[in-house]
PDB file of C-alpha atoms in Angstrom:
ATOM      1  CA  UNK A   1     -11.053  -2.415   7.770  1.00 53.00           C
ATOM      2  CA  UNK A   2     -14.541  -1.562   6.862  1.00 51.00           C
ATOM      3  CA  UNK A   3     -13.884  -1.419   3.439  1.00 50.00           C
ATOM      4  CA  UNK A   4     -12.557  -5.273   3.583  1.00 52.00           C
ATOM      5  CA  UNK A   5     -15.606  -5.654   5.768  1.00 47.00           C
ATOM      6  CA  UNK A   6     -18.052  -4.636   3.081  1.00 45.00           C
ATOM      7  CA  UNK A   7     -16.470  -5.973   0.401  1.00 51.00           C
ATOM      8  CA  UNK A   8     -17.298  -9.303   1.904  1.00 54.00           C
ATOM      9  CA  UNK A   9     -20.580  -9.056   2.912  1.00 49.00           C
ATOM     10  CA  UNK A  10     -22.334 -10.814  -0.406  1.00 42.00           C
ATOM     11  CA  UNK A  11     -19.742 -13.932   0.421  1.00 51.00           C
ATOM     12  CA  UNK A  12     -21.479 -17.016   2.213  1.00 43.00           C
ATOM     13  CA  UNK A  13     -18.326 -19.318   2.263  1.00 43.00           C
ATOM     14  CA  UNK A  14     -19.190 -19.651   6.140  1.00 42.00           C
ATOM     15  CA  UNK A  15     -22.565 -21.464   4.903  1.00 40.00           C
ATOM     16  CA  UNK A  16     -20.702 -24.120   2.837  1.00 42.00           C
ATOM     17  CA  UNK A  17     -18.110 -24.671   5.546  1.00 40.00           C
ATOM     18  CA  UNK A  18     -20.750 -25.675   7.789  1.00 40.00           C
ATOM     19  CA  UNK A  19     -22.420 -28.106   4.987  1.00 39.00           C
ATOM     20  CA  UNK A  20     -19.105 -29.544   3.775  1.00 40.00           C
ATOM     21  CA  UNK A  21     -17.105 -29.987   6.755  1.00 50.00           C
ATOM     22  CA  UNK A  22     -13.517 -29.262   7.401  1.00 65.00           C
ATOM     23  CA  UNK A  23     -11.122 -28.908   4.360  1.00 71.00           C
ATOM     24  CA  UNK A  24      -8.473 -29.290   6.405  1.00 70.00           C
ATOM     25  CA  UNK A  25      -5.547 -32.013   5.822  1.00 64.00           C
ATOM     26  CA  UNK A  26      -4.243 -34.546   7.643  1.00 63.00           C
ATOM     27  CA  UNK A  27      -0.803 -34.540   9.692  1.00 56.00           C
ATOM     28  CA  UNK A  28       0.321 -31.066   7.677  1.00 62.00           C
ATOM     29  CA  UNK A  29      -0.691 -27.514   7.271  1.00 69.00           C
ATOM     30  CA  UNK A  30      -2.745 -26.320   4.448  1.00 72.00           C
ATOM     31  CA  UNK A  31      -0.745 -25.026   1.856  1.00 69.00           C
ATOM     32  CA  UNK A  32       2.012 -27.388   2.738  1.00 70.00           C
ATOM     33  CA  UNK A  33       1.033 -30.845   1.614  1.00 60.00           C
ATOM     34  CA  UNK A  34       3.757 -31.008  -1.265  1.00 54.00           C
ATOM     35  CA  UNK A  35       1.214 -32.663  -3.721  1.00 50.00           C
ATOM     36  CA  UNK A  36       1.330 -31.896  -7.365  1.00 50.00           C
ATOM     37  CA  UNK A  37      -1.507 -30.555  -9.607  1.00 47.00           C
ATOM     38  CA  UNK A  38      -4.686 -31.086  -8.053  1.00 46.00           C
ATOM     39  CA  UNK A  39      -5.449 -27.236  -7.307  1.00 47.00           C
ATOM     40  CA  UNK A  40      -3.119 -26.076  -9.771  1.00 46.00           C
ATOM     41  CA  UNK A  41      -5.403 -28.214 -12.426  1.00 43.00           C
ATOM     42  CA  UNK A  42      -8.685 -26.800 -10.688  1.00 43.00           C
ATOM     43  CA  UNK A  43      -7.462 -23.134 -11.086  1.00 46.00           C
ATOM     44  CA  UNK A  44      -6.712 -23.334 -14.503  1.00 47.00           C
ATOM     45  CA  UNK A  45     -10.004 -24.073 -15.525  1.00 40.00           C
ATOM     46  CA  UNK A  46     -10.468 -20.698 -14.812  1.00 47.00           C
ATOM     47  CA  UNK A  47      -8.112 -19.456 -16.971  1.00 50.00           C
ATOM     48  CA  UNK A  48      -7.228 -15.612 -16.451  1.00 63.00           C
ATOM     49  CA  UNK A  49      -8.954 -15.847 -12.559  1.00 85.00           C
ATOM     50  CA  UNK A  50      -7.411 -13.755 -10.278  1.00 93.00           C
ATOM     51  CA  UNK A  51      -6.263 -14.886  -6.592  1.00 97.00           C
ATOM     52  CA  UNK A  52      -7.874 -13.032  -3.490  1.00 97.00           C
ATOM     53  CA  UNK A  53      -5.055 -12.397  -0.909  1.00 98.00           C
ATOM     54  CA  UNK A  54      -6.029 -10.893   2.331  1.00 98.00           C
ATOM     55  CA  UNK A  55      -2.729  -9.404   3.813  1.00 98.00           C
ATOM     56  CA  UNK A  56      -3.269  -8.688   7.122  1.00 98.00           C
ATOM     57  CA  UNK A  57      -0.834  -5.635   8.391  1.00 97.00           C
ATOM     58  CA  UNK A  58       1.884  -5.167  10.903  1.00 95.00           C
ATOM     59  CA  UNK A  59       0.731  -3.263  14.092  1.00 91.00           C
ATOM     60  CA  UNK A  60       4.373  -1.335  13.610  1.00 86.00           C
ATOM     61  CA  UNK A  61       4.363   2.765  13.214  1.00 82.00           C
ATOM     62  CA  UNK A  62       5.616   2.734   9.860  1.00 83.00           C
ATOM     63  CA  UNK A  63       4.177  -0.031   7.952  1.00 86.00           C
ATOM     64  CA  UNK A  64       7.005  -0.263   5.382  1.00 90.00           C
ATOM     65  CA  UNK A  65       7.030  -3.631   4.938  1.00 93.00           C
ATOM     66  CA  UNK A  66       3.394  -3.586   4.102  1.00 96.00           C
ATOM     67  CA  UNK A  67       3.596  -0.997   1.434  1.00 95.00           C
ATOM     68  CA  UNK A  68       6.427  -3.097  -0.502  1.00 95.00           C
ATOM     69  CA  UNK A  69       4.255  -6.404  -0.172  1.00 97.00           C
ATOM     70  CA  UNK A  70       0.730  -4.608  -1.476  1.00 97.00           C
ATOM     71  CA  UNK A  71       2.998  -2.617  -3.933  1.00 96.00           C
ATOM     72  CA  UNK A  72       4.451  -6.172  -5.518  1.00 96.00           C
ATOM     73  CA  UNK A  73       1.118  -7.911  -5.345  1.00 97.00           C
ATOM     74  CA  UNK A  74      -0.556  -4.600  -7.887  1.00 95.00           C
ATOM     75  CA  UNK A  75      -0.849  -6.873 -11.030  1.00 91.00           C
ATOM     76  CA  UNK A  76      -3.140  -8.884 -12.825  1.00 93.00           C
ATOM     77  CA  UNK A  77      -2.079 -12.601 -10.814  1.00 95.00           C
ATOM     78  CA  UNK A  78      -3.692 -11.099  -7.537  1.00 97.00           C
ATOM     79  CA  UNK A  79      -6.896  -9.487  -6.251  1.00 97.00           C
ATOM     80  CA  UNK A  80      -5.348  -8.520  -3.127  1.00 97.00           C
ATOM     81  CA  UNK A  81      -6.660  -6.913  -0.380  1.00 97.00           C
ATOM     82  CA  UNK A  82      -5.267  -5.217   3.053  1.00 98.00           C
ATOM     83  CA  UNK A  83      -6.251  -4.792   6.534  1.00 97.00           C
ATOM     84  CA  UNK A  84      -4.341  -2.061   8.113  1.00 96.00           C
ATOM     85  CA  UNK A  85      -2.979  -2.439  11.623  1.00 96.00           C
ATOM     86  CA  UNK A  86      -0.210   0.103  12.121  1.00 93.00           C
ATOM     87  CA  UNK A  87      -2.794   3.039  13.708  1.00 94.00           C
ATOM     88  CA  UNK A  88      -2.740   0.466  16.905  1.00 94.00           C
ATOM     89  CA  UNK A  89       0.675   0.250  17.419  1.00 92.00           C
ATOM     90  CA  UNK A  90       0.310   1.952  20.889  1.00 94.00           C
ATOM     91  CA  UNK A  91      -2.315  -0.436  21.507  1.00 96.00           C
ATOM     92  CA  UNK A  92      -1.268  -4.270  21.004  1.00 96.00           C
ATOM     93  CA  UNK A  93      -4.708  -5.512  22.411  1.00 97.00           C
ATOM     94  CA  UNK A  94      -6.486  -4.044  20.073  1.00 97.00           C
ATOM     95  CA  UNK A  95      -4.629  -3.945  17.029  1.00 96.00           C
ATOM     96  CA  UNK A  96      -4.494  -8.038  17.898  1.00 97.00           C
ATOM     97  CA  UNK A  97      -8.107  -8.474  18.145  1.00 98.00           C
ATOM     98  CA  UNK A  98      -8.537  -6.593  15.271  1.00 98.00           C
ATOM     99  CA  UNK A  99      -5.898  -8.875  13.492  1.00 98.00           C
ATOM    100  CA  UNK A 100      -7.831 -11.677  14.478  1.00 98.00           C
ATOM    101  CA  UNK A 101     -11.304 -10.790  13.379  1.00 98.00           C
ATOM    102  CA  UNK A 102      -9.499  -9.438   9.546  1.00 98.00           C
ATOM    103  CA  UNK A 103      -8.546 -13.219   9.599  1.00 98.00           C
ATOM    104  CA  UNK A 104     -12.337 -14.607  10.537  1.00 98.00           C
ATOM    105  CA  UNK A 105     -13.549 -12.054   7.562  1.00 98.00           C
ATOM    106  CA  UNK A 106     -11.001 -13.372   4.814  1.00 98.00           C
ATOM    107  CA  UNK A 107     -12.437 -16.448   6.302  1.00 97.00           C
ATOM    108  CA  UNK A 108     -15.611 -15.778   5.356  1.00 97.00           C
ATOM    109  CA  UNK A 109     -14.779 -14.426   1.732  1.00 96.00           C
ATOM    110  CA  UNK A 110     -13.152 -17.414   0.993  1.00 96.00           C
ATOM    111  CA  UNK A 111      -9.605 -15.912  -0.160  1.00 97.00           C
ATOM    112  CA  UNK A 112      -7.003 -17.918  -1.849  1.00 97.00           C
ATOM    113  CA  UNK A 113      -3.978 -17.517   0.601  1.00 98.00           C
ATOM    114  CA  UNK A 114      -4.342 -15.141   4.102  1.00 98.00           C
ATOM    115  CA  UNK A 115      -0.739 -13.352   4.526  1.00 98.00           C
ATOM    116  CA  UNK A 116       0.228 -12.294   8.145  1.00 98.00           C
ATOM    117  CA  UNK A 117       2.880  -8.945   8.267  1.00 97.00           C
ATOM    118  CA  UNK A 118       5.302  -9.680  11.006  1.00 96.00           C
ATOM    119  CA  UNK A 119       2.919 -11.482  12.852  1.00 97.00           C
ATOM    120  CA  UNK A 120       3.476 -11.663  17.053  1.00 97.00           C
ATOM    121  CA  UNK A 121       0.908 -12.364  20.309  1.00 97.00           C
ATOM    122  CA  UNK A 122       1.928  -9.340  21.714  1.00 96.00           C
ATOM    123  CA  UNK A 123      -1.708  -7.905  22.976  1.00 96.00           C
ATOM    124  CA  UNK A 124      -3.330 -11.523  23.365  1.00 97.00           C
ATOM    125  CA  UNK A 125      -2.364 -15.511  23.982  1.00 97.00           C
ATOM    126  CA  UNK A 126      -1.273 -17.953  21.531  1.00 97.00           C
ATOM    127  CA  UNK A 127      -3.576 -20.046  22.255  1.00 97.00           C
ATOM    128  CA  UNK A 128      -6.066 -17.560  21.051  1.00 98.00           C
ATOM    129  CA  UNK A 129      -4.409 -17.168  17.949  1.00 98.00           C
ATOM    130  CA  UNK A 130      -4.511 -20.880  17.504  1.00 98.00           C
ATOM    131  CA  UNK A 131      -8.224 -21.165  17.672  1.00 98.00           C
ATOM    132  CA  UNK A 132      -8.661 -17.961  15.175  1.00 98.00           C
ATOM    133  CA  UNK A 133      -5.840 -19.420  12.474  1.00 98.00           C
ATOM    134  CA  UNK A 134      -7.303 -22.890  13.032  1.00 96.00           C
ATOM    135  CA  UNK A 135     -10.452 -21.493  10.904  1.00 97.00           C
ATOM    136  CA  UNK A 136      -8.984 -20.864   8.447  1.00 97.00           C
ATOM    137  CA  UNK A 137      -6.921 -24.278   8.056  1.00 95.00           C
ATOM    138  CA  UNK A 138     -10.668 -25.966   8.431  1.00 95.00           C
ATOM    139  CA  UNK A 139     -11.849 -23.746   5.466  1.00 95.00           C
ATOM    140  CA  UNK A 140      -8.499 -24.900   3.687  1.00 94.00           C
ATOM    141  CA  UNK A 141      -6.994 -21.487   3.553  1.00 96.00           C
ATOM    142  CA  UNK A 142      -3.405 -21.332   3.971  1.00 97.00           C
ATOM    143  CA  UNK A 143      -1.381 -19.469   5.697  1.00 98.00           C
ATOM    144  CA  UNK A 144       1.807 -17.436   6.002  1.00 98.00           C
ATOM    145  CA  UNK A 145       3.617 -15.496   8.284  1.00 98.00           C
ATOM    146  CA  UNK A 146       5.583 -12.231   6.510  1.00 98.00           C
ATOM    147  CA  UNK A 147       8.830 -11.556   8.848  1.00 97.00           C
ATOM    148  CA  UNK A 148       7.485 -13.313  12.238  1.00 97.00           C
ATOM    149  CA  UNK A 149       7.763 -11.703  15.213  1.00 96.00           C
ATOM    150  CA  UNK A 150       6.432 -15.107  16.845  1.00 97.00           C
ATOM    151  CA  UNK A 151       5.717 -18.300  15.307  1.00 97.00           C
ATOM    152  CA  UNK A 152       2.911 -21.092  16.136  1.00 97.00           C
ATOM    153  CA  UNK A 153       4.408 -24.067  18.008  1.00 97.00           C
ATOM    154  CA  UNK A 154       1.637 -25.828  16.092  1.00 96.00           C
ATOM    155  CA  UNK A 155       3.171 -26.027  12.382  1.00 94.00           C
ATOM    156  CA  UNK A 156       0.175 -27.536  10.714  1.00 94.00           C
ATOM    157  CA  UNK A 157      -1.491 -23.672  11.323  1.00 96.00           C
ATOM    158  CA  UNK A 158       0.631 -22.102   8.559  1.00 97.00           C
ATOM    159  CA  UNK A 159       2.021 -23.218   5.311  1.00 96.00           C
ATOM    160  CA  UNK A 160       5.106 -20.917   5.347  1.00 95.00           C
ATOM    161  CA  UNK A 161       7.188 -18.452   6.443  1.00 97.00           C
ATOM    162  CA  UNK A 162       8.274 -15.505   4.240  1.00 98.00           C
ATOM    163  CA  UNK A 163      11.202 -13.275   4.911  1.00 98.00           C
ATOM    164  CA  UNK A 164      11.868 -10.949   3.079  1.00 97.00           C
ATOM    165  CA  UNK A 165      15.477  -9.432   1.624  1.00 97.00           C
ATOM    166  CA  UNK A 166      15.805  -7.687  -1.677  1.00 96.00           C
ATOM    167  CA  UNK A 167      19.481  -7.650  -1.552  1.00 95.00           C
ATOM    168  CA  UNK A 168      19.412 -11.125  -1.840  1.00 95.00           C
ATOM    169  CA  UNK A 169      19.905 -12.354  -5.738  1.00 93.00           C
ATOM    170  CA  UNK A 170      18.273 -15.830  -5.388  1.00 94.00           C
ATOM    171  CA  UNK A 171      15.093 -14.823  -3.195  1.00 97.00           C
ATOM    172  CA  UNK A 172      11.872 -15.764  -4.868  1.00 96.00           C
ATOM    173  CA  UNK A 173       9.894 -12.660  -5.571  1.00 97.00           C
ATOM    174  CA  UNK A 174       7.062 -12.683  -3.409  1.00 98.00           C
ATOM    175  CA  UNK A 175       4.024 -13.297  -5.887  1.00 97.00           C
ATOM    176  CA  UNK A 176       5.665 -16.509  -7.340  1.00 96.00           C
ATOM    177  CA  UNK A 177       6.059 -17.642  -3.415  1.00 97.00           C
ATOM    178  CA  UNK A 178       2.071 -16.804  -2.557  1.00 97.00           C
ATOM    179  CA  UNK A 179       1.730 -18.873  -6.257  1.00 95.00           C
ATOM    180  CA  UNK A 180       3.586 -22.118  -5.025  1.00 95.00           C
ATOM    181  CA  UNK A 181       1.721 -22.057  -1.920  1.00 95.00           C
ATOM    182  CA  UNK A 182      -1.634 -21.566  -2.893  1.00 95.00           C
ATOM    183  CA  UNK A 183      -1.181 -24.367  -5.761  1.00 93.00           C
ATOM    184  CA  UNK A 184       0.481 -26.536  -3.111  1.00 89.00           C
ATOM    185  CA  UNK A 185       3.536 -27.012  -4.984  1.00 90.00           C
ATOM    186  CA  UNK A 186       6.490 -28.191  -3.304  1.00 89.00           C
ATOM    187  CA  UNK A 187       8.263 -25.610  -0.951  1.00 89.00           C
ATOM    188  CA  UNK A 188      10.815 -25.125   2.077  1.00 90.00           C
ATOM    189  CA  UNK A 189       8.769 -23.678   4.979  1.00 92.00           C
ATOM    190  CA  UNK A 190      11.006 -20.883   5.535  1.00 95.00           C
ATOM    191  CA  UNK A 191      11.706 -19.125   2.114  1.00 96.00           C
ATOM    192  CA  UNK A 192      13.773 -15.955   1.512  1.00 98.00           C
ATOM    193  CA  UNK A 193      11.345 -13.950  -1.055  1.00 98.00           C
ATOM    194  CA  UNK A 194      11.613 -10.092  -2.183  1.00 98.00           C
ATOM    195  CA  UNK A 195       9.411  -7.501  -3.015  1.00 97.00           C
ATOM    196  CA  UNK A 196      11.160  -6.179  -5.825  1.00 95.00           C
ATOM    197  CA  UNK A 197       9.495  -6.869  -9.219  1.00 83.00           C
ATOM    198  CA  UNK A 198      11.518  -8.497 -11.886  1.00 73.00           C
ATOM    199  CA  UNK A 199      11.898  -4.388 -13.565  1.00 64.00           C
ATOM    200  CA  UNK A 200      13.027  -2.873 -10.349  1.00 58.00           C
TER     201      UNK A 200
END
């Protein structure tokens, strides 16, 4: 956690939020708008950048799940970074308040996509959650939930939810998913995605 913390400290996206407004669209989540191009153009003017994911981890004792997702996104698309949660798993107020406040930081570092492992509101309210996620849709960060425990009832907080299977022969693999979200390419809103990379 402090590691994420510090490696955000130089980042002053909160200071352009507040001078530009909400980035947020209208009538869908961010992430989800099923427009062509327009980001997808943007990013490639950067040719060879790399895209900041913040996964967020599950508050479960093992954390497998976790170490196949981080594992998968360990190549030169991603600069991804993760919060662990899984030391508060006797603790479900904590390790959600801690969730929450690993969302306001990738927040403030202005990541590309924010990724939440088997997300739940065990340990606080949903209508908690929905004020912390709704930052991030008005800095125009999307959103998805890895294996929900719990879902939003508001839709337009999340762009997608991932589950994953790598038994399945037609799942997407998971960085090509995070991809198609992030460039708001069209997408279902549940998609069944693996971890497994195209060797494995």
């Amino acid at each position: 956690m402090r590691r994420f913390i510090r490696a955000c400290a130089a980042c002053l996206c909160c200071v352009a939020l507040a001078a530009t407004g909400s980035c947020a669209p209208h009538g869908h989540a961010v992430g989800d708008t099923q427009s062509q191009g327009t980001y997808e153009q943007n990013h490639n003017e950067n040719a060879g950048s790399r895209l900041k994911v913040a996964v967020i981890g599950s508050s479960r004792d093992d954390a497998k799940l976790d170490k196949q997702v981080m594992n998968a996104l360990s190549d030169k698309r991603f600069d991804a970074s993760y919060t662990s949660m899984n030391q508060y798993s006797s603790d479900a107020e904590r390790a959600a308040r801690l969730s929450q406040r690993a969302v306001e930081d990738a927040v403030a570092c202005n990541v590309k996509i924010i990724v939440l492992s088997e997300f739940t509101f065990a340990g606080s309210t949903e209508q908690t959650w929905d004020s912390v996620l709704s930052k991030a849709r008005n800095a125009g960060i999307p959103v998805v939930l890895l294996d929900p425990i719990d879902e939003p009832k508001n839709t337009l907080l999340f762009a997608a939810t991932f589950t994953v299977n790598n038994k399945q022969t037609d799942a997407v693999e998971i960085g090509k998913a995070l991809q198609t979200v992030i460039f708001d390419n069209p997408h279902e809103r549940a998609m069944t995605v693996t971890t497994l990379k195209p060797s494995e």
